[in-house]
mmCIF file of C-alpha atoms in Angstrom:
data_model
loop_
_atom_site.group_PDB
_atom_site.id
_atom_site.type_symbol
_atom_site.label_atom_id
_atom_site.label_comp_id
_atom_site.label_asym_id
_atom_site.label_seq_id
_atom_site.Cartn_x
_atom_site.Cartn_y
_atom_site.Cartn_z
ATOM 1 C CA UNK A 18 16.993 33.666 22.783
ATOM 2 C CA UNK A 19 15.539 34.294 26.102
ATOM 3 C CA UNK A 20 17.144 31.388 27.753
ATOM 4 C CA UNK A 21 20.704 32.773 26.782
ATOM 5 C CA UNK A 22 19.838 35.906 28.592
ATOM 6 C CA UNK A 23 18.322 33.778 31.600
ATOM 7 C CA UNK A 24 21.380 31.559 31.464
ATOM 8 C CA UNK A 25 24.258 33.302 30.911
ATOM 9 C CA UNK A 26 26.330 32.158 34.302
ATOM 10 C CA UNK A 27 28.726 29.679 32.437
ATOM 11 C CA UNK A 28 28.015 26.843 34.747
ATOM 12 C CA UNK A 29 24.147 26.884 34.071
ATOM 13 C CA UNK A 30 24.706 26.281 30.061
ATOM 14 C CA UNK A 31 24.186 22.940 29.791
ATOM 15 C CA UNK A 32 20.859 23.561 31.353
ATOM 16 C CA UNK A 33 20.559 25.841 28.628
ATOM 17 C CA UNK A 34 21.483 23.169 25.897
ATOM 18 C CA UNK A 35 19.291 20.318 27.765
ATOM 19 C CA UNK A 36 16.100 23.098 27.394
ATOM 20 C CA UNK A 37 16.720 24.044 23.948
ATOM 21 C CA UNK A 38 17.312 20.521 23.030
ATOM 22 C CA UNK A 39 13.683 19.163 24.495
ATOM 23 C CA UNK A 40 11.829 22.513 23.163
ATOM 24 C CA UNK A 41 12.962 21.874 19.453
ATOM 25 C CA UNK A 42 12.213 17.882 20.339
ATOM 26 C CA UNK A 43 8.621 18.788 21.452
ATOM 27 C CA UNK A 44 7.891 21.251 18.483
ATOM 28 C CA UNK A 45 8.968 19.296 16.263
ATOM 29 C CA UNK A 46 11.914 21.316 14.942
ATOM 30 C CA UNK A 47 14.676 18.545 14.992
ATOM 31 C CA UNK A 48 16.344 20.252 11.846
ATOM 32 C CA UNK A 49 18.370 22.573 14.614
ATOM 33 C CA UNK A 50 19.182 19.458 16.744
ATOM 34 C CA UNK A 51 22.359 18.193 14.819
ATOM 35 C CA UNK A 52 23.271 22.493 15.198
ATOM 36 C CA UNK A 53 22.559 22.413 18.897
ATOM 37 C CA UNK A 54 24.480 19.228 19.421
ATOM 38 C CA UNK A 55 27.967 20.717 17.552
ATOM 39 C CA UNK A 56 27.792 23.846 20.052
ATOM 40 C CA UNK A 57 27.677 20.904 22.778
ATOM 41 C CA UNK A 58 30.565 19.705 20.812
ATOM 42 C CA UNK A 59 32.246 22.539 20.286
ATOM 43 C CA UNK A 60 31.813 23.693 24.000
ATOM 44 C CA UNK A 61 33.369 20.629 25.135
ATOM 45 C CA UNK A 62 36.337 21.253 23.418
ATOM 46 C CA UNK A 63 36.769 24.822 23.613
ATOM 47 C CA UNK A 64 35.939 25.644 26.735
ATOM 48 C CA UNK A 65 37.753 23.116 28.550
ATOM 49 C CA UNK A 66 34.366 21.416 30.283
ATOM 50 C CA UNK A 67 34.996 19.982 33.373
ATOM 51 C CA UNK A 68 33.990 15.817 32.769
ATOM 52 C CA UNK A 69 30.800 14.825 32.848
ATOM 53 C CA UNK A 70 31.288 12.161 35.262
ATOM 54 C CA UNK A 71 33.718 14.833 37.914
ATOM 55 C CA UNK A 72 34.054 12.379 40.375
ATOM 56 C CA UNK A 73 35.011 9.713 38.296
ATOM 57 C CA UNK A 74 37.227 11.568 35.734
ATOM 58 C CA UNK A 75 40.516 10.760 37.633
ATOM 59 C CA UNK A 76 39.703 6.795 37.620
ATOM 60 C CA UNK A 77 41.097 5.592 34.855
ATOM 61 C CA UNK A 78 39.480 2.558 34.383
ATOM 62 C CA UNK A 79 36.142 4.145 35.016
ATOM 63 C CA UNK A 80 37.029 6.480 32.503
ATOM 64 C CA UNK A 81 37.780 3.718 29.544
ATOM 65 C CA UNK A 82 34.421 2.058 30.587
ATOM 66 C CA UNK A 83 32.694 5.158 29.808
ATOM 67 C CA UNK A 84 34.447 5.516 26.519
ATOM 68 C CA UNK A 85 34.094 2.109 25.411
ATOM 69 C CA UNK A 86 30.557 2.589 26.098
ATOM 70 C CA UNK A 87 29.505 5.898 24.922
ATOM 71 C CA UNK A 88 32.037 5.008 21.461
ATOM 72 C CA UNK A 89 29.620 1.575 20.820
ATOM 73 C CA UNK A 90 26.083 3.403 21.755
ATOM 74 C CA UNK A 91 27.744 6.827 19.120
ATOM 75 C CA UNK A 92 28.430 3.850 16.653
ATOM 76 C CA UNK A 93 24.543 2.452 16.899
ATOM 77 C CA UNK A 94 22.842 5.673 16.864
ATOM 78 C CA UNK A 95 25.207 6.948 14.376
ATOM 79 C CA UNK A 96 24.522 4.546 11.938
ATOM 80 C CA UNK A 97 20.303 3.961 12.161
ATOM 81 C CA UNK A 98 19.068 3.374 9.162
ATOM 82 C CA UNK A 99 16.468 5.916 7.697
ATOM 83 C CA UNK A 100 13.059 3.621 9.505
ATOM 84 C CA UNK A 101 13.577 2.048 13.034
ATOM 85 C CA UNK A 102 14.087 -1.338 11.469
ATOM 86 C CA UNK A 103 15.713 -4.587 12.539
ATOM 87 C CA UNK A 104 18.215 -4.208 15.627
ATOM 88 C CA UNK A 105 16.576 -0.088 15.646
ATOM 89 C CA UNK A 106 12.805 -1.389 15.817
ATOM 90 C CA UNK A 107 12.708 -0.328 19.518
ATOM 91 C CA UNK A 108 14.297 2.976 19.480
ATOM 92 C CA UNK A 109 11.216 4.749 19.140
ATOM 93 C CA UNK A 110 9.623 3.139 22.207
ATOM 94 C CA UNK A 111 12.437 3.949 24.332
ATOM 95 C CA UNK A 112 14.102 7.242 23.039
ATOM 96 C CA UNK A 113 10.614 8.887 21.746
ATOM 97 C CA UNK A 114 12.530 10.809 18.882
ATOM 98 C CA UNK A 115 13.301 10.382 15.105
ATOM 99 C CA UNK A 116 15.618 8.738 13.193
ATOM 100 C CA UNK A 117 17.951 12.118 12.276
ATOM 101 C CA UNK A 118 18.386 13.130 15.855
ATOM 102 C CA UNK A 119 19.457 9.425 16.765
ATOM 103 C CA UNK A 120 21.999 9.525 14.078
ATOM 104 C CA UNK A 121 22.975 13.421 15.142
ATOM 105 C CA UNK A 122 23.465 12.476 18.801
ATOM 106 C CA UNK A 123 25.320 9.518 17.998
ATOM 107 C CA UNK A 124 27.964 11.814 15.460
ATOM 108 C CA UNK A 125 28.039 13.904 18.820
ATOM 109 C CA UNK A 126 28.517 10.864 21.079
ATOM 110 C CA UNK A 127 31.410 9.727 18.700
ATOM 111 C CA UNK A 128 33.302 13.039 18.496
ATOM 112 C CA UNK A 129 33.003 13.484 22.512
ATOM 113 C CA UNK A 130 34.394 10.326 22.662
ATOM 114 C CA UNK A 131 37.190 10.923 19.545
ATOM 115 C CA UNK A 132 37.747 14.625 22.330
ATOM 116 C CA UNK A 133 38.974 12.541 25.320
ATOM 117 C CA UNK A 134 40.843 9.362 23.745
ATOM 118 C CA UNK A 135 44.430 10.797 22.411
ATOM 119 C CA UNK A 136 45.333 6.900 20.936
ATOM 120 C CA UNK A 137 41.880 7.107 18.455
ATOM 121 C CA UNK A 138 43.041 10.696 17.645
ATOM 122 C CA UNK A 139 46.787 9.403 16.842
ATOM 123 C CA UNK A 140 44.728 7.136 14.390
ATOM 124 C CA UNK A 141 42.186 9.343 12.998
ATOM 125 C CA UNK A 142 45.353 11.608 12.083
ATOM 126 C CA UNK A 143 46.668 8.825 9.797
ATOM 127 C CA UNK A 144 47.975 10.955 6.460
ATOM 128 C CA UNK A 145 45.450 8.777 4.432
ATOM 129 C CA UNK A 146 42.394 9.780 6.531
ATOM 130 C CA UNK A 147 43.887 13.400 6.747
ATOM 131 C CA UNK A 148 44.118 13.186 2.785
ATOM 132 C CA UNK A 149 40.397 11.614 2.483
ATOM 133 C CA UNK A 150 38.909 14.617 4.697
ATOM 134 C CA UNK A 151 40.764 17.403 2.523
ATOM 135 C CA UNK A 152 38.860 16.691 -0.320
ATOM 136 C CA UNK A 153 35.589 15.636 1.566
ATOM 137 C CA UNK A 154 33.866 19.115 0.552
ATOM 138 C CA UNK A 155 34.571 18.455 -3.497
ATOM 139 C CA UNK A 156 33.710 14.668 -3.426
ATOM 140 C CA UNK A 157 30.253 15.187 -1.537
ATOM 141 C CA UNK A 158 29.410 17.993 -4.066
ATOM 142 C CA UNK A 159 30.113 15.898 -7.003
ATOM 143 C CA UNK A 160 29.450 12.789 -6.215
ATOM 144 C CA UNK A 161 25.779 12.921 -6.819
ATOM 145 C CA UNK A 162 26.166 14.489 -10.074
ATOM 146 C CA UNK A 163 28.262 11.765 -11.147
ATOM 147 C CA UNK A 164 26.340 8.998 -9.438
ATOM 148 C CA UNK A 165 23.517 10.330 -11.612
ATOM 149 C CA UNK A 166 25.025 10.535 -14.530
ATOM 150 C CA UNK A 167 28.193 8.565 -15.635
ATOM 151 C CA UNK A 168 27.499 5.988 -13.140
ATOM 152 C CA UNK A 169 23.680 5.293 -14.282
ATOM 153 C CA UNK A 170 25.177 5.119 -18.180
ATOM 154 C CA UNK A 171 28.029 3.174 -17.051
ATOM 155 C CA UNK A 172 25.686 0.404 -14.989
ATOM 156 C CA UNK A 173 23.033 0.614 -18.212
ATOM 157 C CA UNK A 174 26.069 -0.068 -20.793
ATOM 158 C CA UNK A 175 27.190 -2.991 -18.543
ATOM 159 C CA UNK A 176 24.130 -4.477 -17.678
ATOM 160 C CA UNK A 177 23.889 -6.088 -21.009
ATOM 161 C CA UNK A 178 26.657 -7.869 -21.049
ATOM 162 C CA UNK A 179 27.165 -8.820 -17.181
ATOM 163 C CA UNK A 180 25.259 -10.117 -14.324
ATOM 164 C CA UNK A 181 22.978 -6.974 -12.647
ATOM 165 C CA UNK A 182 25.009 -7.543 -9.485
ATOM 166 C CA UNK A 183 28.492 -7.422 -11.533
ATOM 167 C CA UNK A 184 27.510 -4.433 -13.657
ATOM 168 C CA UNK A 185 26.322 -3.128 -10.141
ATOM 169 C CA UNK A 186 29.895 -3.408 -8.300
ATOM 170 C CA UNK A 187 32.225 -2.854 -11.514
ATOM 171 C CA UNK A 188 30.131 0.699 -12.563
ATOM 172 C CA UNK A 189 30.916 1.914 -8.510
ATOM 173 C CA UNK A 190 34.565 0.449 -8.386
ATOM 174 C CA UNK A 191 34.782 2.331 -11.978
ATOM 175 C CA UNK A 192 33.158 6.010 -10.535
ATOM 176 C CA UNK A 193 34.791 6.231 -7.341
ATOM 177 C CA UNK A 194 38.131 7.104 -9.428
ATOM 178 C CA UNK A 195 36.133 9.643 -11.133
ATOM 179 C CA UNK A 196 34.615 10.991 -8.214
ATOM 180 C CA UNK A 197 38.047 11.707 -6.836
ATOM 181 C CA UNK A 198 39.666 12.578 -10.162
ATOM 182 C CA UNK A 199 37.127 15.252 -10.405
ATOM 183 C CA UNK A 200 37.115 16.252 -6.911
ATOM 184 C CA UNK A 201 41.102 16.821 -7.455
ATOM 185 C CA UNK A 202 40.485 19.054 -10.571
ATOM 186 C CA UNK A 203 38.015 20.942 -9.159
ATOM 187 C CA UNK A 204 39.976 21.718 -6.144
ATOM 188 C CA UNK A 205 42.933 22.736 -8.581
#
């Protein structure tokens, strides 16, 4: 709270958001860092940023380097697994923070890079995805449920007859309809 009194000159905030951002890292509070990263986020597109890179936002080619780049790196960090295994064993060594701020920054990395690249917004605005992200609040509040429920009876009824790895796949491809069918009614 102090440091938004200290900072409150627009053009020292994202000293503000680096401080914040290594204070809850050091204490241990890494809960608020996916928070503090969506102001970052939502800075960046509200408030009309200037580019990160100033002298290099006007080369073009510089400027799809950057992308590429920062759009593979969101896509790593986004997707670590729960443990630094495998291709993530390193991470720890080199970034010196946990798994749930790797993923957060790489969400943020991937929706900074989503803010500057028009052609991936013309394709993240495809009707289907637009569709898919409508009901996004009633699917992830019922798919648990249902995961819990009809699909564990559904995998337990088929595992006697089938294969563990075909009752596995048929009792998912046979809840995500009912996952969405519920999801639809709910939203009626």
């Amino acid at each position: 709270m102090i440091l938004c009194v200290v900072f409150r000159e627009q053009k020292y905030r994202h000293v503000e958001y680096l401080l914040v951002g290594m204070m809850l890292q050091k204490t241990g509070q890494t809960n608020y860092i996916p928070f503090l990263l969506g102001v970052v986020v939502a800075d960046v597109r509200f408030n009309a940023v200037p580019s990160v890179l100033p002298k290099f936002s006007e080369r073009r080619k510089i400027r799809k380097i950057v992308r590429m780049v920062s759009l593979i790196l969101g896509l790593y960090f986004a997707s670590c697994p729960m443990y630094f295994t495998g291709i993530y064993g390193r991470l720890p060594a080199i970034l010196k923070m946990g798994t749930d701020t790797v993923r957060a920054m790489g969400v943020a990395m991937l929706l900074l890079v989503l803010l500057d690249a028009p052609k991936l917004q013309k394709g993240f605005s495809h009707p289907l995805l637009l569709w898919l992200g409508d009901r996004s609040f009633e699917v992830y509040a019922f798919h648990w449920p249902l995961m819990l429920s009809f699909q564990a009876w559904l995998f337990y009824c088929l595992q006697e007859r089938f294969s563990y790895d075909t009752a596995a796949v048929a009792a998912f491809l046979v809840t995500l309809p009912v996952i969405y069918l519920t999801a639809h009614l709910v939203r009626r």
